[in-house]
Short mmCIF file of C-alpha atoms in Angstrom, two decimals:
data_model
loop_
_atom_site.label_atom_id
_atom_site.label_comp_id
_atom_site.label_asym_id
_atom_site.label_seq_id
_atom_site.Cartn_x
_atom_site.Cartn_y
_atom_site.Cartn_z
CA MET A 207 17.13 -18.05 -19.85
CA ALA A 208 19.28 -14.91 -19.85
CA ALA A 209 22.49 -14.74 -17.85
CA THR A 210 22.92 -12.57 -14.76
CA ALA A 211 24.12 -9.59 -16.79
CA TYR A 212 20.79 -7.82 -16.42
CA LEU A 213 19.75 -5.06 -18.78
CA GLU A 214 18.16 -1.83 -17.56
CA ARG A 215 15.40 0.17 -19.21
CA ALA A 216 16.57 3.55 -20.40
CA SER A 217 13.22 5.11 -19.41
CA ASP A 218 12.97 4.28 -15.71
CA GLY A 219 16.07 2.28 -14.79
CA ALA A 220 14.09 -0.82 -13.78
CA TYR A 221 15.76 -4.20 -14.29
CA ASP A 222 14.69 -5.72 -17.58
CA GLY A 223 15.72 -8.27 -20.19
CA ILE A 224 13.98 -11.47 -19.06
CA ALA A 225 10.51 -12.40 -20.25
CA PRO A 226 8.00 -13.87 -17.75
CA ASP A 227 7.68 -17.13 -19.68
CA ALA A 228 7.36 -20.73 -18.49
CA ASP A 229 11.16 -21.04 -17.98
CA TRP A 230 11.17 -17.88 -15.84
CA ARG A 231 8.28 -19.14 -13.76
CA GLU A 232 9.92 -22.55 -13.25
CA GLU A 233 13.23 -21.01 -12.16
CA VAL A 234 11.62 -18.48 -9.80
CA LEU A 235 9.59 -21.15 -8.01
CA ARG A 236 12.54 -23.56 -7.90
CA LEU A 237 14.85 -20.94 -6.38
CA ALA A 238 12.15 -19.98 -3.86
CA ARG A 239 11.94 -23.60 -2.71
CA GLU A 240 15.71 -23.93 -2.51
CA ARG A 241 16.03 -20.70 -0.50
CA ASP A 242 13.11 -21.52 1.80
CA ALA A 243 11.50 -18.28 0.60
CA VAL A 244 7.91 -17.11 0.42
CA ILE A 245 7.07 -14.59 -2.33
CA LEU A 246 4.64 -11.82 -1.34
CA ALA A 247 3.18 -9.41 -3.90
CA HIS A 248 1.25 -6.21 -3.30
CA ASN A 249 -2.01 -5.61 -5.16
CA TYR A 250 -0.36 -2.85 -7.23
CA GLN A 251 2.35 -5.09 -8.68
CA LEU A 252 2.59 -6.14 -12.33
CA PRO A 253 0.11 -8.97 -13.14
CA GLU A 254 2.89 -11.49 -13.77
CA ILE A 255 4.39 -10.74 -10.34
CA GLN A 256 1.00 -11.08 -8.65
CA ASP A 257 0.36 -14.37 -10.42
CA ILE A 258 3.61 -16.04 -9.39
CA ALA A 259 3.51 -14.90 -5.76
CA HIS A 260 2.59 -17.32 -3.00
CA HIS A 261 0.42 -14.58 -1.46
CA THR A 262 -1.04 -11.33 -2.84
CA GLY A 263 -2.68 -8.58 -0.80
CA ASP A 264 -2.27 -5.19 0.87
CA SER A 265 0.92 -4.30 2.72
CA LEU A 266 -0.22 -4.99 6.29
CA ALA A 267 -1.86 -8.30 5.40
CA LEU A 268 1.34 -9.37 3.64
CA SER A 269 3.48 -8.31 6.61
CA ARG A 270 1.32 -10.44 8.89
CA ILE A 271 1.78 -13.37 6.52
CA ALA A 272 5.53 -12.73 6.62
CA ALA A 273 5.51 -12.87 10.43
CA ALA A 274 3.41 -16.04 10.54
CA SER A 275 5.15 -17.87 7.71
CA GLU A 276 7.50 -20.74 8.48
CA ALA A 277 9.75 -19.62 5.62
CA SER A 278 13.12 -18.23 6.67
CA THR A 279 13.26 -15.71 3.79
CA ILE A 280 10.63 -13.20 2.73
CA ILE A 281 10.66 -11.86 -0.84
CA PHE A 282 8.52 -8.71 -0.64
CA CYS A 283 7.37 -7.51 -4.05
CA GLY A 284 6.25 -4.00 -3.19
CA VAL A 285 7.83 -0.70 -2.21
CA HIS A 286 10.50 -0.23 0.42
CA PHE A 287 8.42 0.82 3.44
CA MET A 288 6.34 -2.36 3.01
CA ALA A 289 9.41 -4.56 3.18
CA GLU A 290 10.52 -2.59 6.26
CA THR A 291 7.18 -3.29 7.94
CA ALA A 292 7.62 -7.00 7.25
CA LYS A 293 11.09 -6.82 8.82
CA ILE A 294 9.65 -5.02 11.88
CA LEU A 295 7.06 -7.76 12.37
CA ALA A 296 9.48 -10.58 11.49
CA PRO A 297 12.86 -9.33 12.79
CA HIS A 298 14.57 -12.73 12.77
CA LYS A 299 13.82 -13.45 9.11
CA THR A 300 15.73 -12.38 6.02
CA VAL A 301 13.62 -9.87 4.10
CA LEU A 302 14.51 -9.12 0.49
CA ILE A 303 12.98 -6.59 -1.92
CA PRO A 304 13.70 -7.24 -5.62
CA ASP A 305 14.73 -3.62 -6.15
CA GLU A 306 15.64 -1.49 -3.14
CA ARG A 307 15.18 1.67 -5.23
CA ALA A 308 11.41 1.12 -5.23
CA GLY A 309 10.40 4.00 -2.97
CA CYS A 310 7.11 5.73 -2.19
CA SER A 311 6.21 9.39 -2.66
CA LEU A 312 3.78 9.23 0.28
CA ALA A 313 6.23 7.63 2.71
CA ASP A 314 8.89 10.09 1.57
CA SER A 315 6.64 13.10 2.24
CA ILE A 316 7.71 13.20 5.90
CA THR A 317 10.98 12.32 7.62
CA ALA A 318 11.61 11.42 11.25
CA ASP A 319 13.32 14.80 11.76
CA GLN A 320 10.30 16.63 10.36
CA LEU A 321 7.99 14.64 12.61
CA ARG A 322 10.10 15.40 15.68
CA GLU A 323 9.94 19.12 14.83
CA TRP A 324 6.15 18.92 14.35
CA LYS A 325 5.80 17.14 17.68
CA SER A 326 7.82 19.88 19.40
CA GLN A 327 5.23 22.40 18.19
CA HIS A 328 2.38 20.37 19.72
CA PRO A 329 3.61 18.98 23.05
CA GLY A 330 1.32 16.28 24.40
CA ALA A 331 -0.28 15.54 21.03
CA VAL A 332 -0.91 11.92 20.03
CA VAL A 333 0.85 10.97 16.79
CA VAL A 334 -1.15 8.76 14.43
CA SER A 335 0.79 7.52 11.40
CA TYR A 336 -0.59 5.68 8.41
CA VAL A 337 1.22 2.37 7.89
CA ASN A 338 2.50 3.86 4.61
CA THR A 339 5.48 5.38 6.42
CA THR A 340 9.12 4.51 6.95
CA ALA A 341 10.36 2.59 9.98
CA ASP A 342 12.02 5.75 11.31
CA VAL A 343 8.70 7.60 11.25
CA LYS A 344 6.85 4.68 12.83
CA ALA A 345 9.41 4.79 15.63
CA GLU A 346 8.33 8.39 16.39
CA THR A 347 4.64 7.40 16.30
CA ASP A 348 2.22 6.63 19.13
CA ILE A 349 -0.30 4.61 17.10
CA CYS A 350 -0.24 3.43 13.50
CA CYS A 351 -3.41 3.06 11.45
CA THR A 352 -4.63 1.64 8.18
CA SER A 353 -6.99 3.31 5.75
CA SER A 354 -9.81 1.06 6.95
CA ASN A 355 -9.36 1.68 10.69
CA ALA A 356 -7.99 5.25 10.76
CA VAL A 357 -11.35 6.64 11.93
CA ASP A 358 -11.55 4.10 14.78
CA VAL A 359 -7.96 4.77 15.84
CA VAL A 360 -8.51 8.54 16.05
CA ALA A 361 -11.88 8.06 17.76
CA SER A 362 -10.17 5.99 20.47
CA ILE A 363 -8.04 8.98 21.53
CA PRO A 364 -9.49 11.18 24.32
CA ALA A 365 -11.37 14.12 22.80
CA ASP A 366 -9.27 16.71 24.65
CA ARG A 367 -5.97 15.45 23.19
CA GLU A 368 -4.52 17.02 20.07
CA VAL A 369 -3.84 14.54 17.27
CA LEU A 370 -1.10 14.80 14.65
CA PHE A 371 -2.21 12.74 11.65
CA LEU A 372 0.30 11.86 8.93
CA PRO A 373 1.34 11.70 6.20
CA ASP A 374 -1.63 11.57 3.81
CA GLN A 375 -3.73 14.73 3.65
CA PHE A 376 -6.64 13.09 1.82
CA LEU A 377 -6.94 10.22 4.32
CA GLY A 378 -6.59 12.82 7.09
CA ALA A 379 -9.43 14.85 5.58
CA HIS A 380 -11.57 11.71 5.47
CA VAL A 381 -10.84 11.02 9.15
CA LYS A 382 -11.60 14.63 10.15
CA ARG A 383 -14.85 14.54 8.18
CA GLU A 384 -15.93 11.28 9.83
CA THR A 385 -14.92 12.15 13.40
CA GLY A 386 -15.76 15.88 13.35
CA ARG A 387 -12.58 16.41 15.35
CA GLU A 388 -11.32 20.01 15.31
CA ASN A 389 -8.06 19.29 17.16
CA LEU A 390 -6.84 16.96 14.41
CA HIS A 391 -3.80 18.41 12.61
CA ILE A 392 -3.03 16.94 9.20
CA TRP A 393 0.37 16.70 7.47
CA ALA A 394 0.29 17.90 3.86
CA GLY A 395 1.60 14.71 2.27
CA GLU A 396 0.19 12.70 -0.60
CA CYS A 397 0.69 9.75 -2.88
CA HIS A 398 1.31 11.34 -6.25
CA VAL A 399 -0.62 8.57 -8.03
CA HIS A 400 -3.73 8.76 -5.85
CA ALA A 401 -3.65 12.55 -5.70
CA GLY A 402 -3.79 12.60 -9.49
CA ILE A 403 -7.19 10.86 -9.56
CA ASN A 404 -9.28 14.00 -9.39
CA GLY A 405 -12.90 14.99 -8.85
CA PRO A 406 -13.79 16.17 -12.38
CA GLU A 407 -12.41 12.92 -13.78
CA LEU A 408 -14.54 10.91 -11.36
CA ALA A 409 -17.66 12.96 -12.12
CA ALA A 410 -17.19 12.43 -15.87
CA ARG A 411 -16.71 8.67 -15.53
CA ALA A 412 -19.70 8.40 -13.18
CA ALA A 413 -21.90 10.31 -15.64
CA GLU A 414 -20.85 7.92 -18.40
CA ASN A 415 -21.57 4.89 -16.20
CA PRO A 416 -24.58 5.83 -14.02
CA ASP A 417 -25.24 2.26 -12.83
CA ALA A 418 -21.65 1.57 -11.77
CA ASP A 419 -20.53 1.23 -8.17
CA LEU A 420 -17.66 3.56 -7.22
CA PHE A 421 -14.77 1.96 -5.30
CA ILE A 422 -12.76 4.93 -4.01
CA HIS A 423 -9.50 4.70 -2.07
CA PRO A 424 -9.43 7.39 0.66
CA GLU A 425 -5.95 8.50 -0.46
CA CYS A 426 -7.47 9.72 -3.72
CA GLY A 427 -7.90 13.38 -4.53
CA CYS A 428 -11.43 12.52 -5.67
CA ALA A 429 -12.70 11.06 -2.37
CA THR A 430 -14.39 14.30 -1.29
CA SER A 431 -15.92 14.65 -4.76
CA ALA A 432 -17.34 11.13 -4.51
CA LEU A 433 -19.12 12.00 -1.27
CA TYR A 434 -20.32 15.27 -2.82
CA LEU A 435 -21.81 13.39 -5.79
CA ALA A 436 -23.61 11.09 -3.36
CA GLY A 437 -24.82 14.00 -1.24
CA GLU A 438 -26.18 15.81 -4.28
CA GLY A 439 -27.92 12.70 -5.50
CA THR A 440 -25.89 12.65 -8.72
CA VAL A 441 -24.78 9.15 -7.76
CA PRO A 442 -26.92 7.04 -5.39
CA ALA A 443 -25.22 7.00 -1.98
CA GLU A 444 -25.25 3.20 -1.83
CA GLN A 445 -23.08 3.09 -4.96
CA VAL A 446 -20.26 5.15 -3.38
CA LYS A 447 -17.86 3.07 -1.31
CA ILE A 448 -14.71 4.51 0.33
CA LEU A 449 -12.48 1.45 0.68
CA SER A 450 -8.97 0.29 1.42
CA THR A 451 -7.39 -2.03 -1.15
CA GLY A 452 -8.12 -5.07 0.99
CA ASP A 453 -11.73 -4.00 1.48
CA MET A 454 -12.13 -3.56 -2.29
CA ILE A 455 -11.63 -7.31 -2.70
CA THR A 456 -14.31 -7.99 -0.10
CA ALA A 457 -16.68 -5.49 -1.71
CA ALA A 458 -16.11 -7.04 -5.14
CA ARG A 459 -17.35 -10.37 -3.81
CA GLY A 460 -20.48 -8.77 -2.35
CA THR A 461 -21.61 -6.21 -4.90
CA SER A 462 -24.56 -6.84 -7.20
CA ALA A 463 -23.35 -4.20 -9.66
CA LYS A 464 -22.48 -5.28 -13.18
CA SER A 465 -19.81 -2.58 -13.49
CA VAL A 466 -17.48 -0.85 -11.02
CA LEU A 467 -15.38 2.28 -11.41
CA VAL A 468 -12.17 1.96 -9.41
CA ALA A 469 -10.21 4.92 -8.07
CA THR A 470 -6.81 3.64 -7.01
CA GLU A 471 -3.57 2.45 -8.63
CA VAL A 472 -4.39 0.43 -11.75
CA GLY A 473 -2.59 -2.70 -10.56
CA MET A 474 -5.59 -3.31 -8.29
CA LEU A 475 -7.75 -4.13 -11.30
CA HIS A 476 -5.93 -7.45 -11.83
CA GLN A 477 -6.96 -8.82 -8.44
CA LEU A 478 -10.48 -7.43 -8.70
CA ARG A 479 -10.99 -9.05 -12.10
CA LYS A 480 -9.69 -12.37 -10.79
CA THR A 481 -11.96 -12.12 -7.76
CA ALA A 482 -15.14 -11.28 -9.71
CA PRO A 483 -14.59 -11.94 -13.43
CA GLU A 484 -18.27 -11.39 -14.17
CA ILE A 485 -18.01 -7.69 -13.23
CA ASP A 486 -16.69 -4.99 -15.57
CA PHE A 487 -14.03 -3.20 -13.50
CA ARG A 488 -12.75 0.03 -15.05
CA PRO A 489 -10.22 2.58 -13.76
CA VAL A 490 -11.35 6.13 -13.07
CA ASN A 491 -7.90 7.14 -14.35
CA ASP A 492 -6.11 4.56 -16.52
CA ARG A 493 -2.84 6.49 -16.12
CA ALA A 494 -2.77 5.98 -12.34
CA SER A 495 0.24 3.69 -12.37
CA CYS A 496 2.99 3.80 -9.74
CA THR A 497 6.43 3.75 -11.34
CA TYR A 498 7.96 2.54 -8.07
CA MET A 499 5.62 -0.45 -7.83
CA LYS A 500 6.36 -1.37 -11.42
CA MET A 501 10.12 -1.44 -10.71
CA ILE A 502 9.57 -4.95 -9.35
CA THR A 503 9.88 -6.59 -12.76
CA PRO A 504 10.24 -10.29 -13.64
CA THR A 505 13.95 -9.63 -14.12
CA ALA A 506 14.25 -7.96 -10.71
CA LEU A 507 12.51 -10.88 -9.00
CA LEU A 508 14.80 -13.42 -10.63
CA ARG A 509 17.86 -11.30 -9.78
CA CYS A 510 16.69 -11.19 -6.17
CA LEU A 511 16.39 -14.97 -5.92
CA ARG A 512 19.59 -15.73 -7.82
CA GLU A 513 21.80 -13.25 -6.00
CA ASN A 514 20.07 -12.81 -2.61
CA LEU A 515 19.42 -9.09 -3.30
CA ASP A 516 18.34 -6.57 -2.00
CA GLU A 517 18.22 -7.23 1.76
CA VAL A 518 16.21 -4.89 3.99
CA HIS A 519 17.58 -3.92 7.40
CA VAL A 520 15.96 -2.07 10.32
CA ASP A 521 18.08 -1.43 13.39
CA ALA A 522 16.87 -3.18 16.53
CA GLU A 523 15.88 -0.09 18.55
CA THR A 524 13.99 1.50 15.64
CA ALA A 525 12.22 -1.80 15.02
CA ARG A 526 11.28 -2.13 18.69
CA ARG A 527 9.75 1.35 18.86
CA ALA A 528 8.01 1.00 15.50
CA GLN A 529 6.59 -2.38 16.45
CA GLY A 530 5.02 -0.81 19.53
CA ALA A 531 3.09 1.66 17.36
CA VAL A 532 1.86 -1.15 15.11
CA GLN A 533 0.89 -3.31 18.09
CA ARG A 534 -1.13 -0.50 19.68
CA MET A 535 -3.04 -0.17 16.39
CA ILE A 536 -3.88 -3.87 16.45
CA GLU A 537 -5.01 -3.69 20.09
CA ILE A 538 -7.58 -1.00 19.25
CA GLY A 539 -9.38 -3.34 16.89
CA GLN A 540 -9.13 -5.37 13.71
CA PRO A 541 -7.15 -3.14 11.34
CA GLY A 542 -8.71 -4.56 8.20
CA GLY A 543 -6.99 -3.64 4.96
CA GLY A 544 -3.44 -2.39 5.19
CA GLU A 545 -3.82 0.55 2.85
#
């Protein structure tokens, strides 16, 4: 096993140099036991990270596991806002992320200052924030939502109240389409990976695979195109499913399709194939890979456990206010998949 002088890739700066072999696996699990740590891995992580984790899932489900776990230390293999959410829900536990530089283009598309300015332009509006936001933004939020319950959250708000929906414009468009709400204002943010999965690409893949189900994440730039294809009869409506990552797992267990086209980050395919190995899962865009997610390498995970790095902190007042927004979301109904 390599020493602690970790190498870095010249291409993306991620920690590298240690292979995910049997020795690596043995040391990771041994150190986790010694540190009283539970390893959580998001569905978009590298397959070897997903396979060694104690729990794999979407960000909100993993944060709930973090809060309920008896472990004193949480190793969150995901991007930074996810580890922050775990810290918000489990403030008395040590939360570590294997590489604190693992950010998120969607979460970074709005700051707390920008949200405060937006709120000042719409006094009295209700702020609904996707859970894919920083702790500072959650602290300025009235109600958080997930991709699977965003429609229900917005529908619960009195019809005469303006709503500020952030940060994802494609999820916001989905909510506006479903609710028919004209006083819903949408922030122009996006996940660069999901936004890159476009309509023409989806139409071409669907034409090549006419019997395939379509599992479409609502953050995708192709979500509207998927509904258009169903509306035009190009693809049978029952084959088009707009789903959160968590709901994709459930749908995989229930579908009778022999093949499924998946529009989300490609890491999701690993869990889907494990869940239903008899189904041919294919990506709509095989280049839809999040560089930030892939920064959590085997080397980074081992570094984290060996050196107790990198710890995630959220100040107490920010955590208190952010937790209120998350709790109000949960009180509206079962949030389902986290994103």
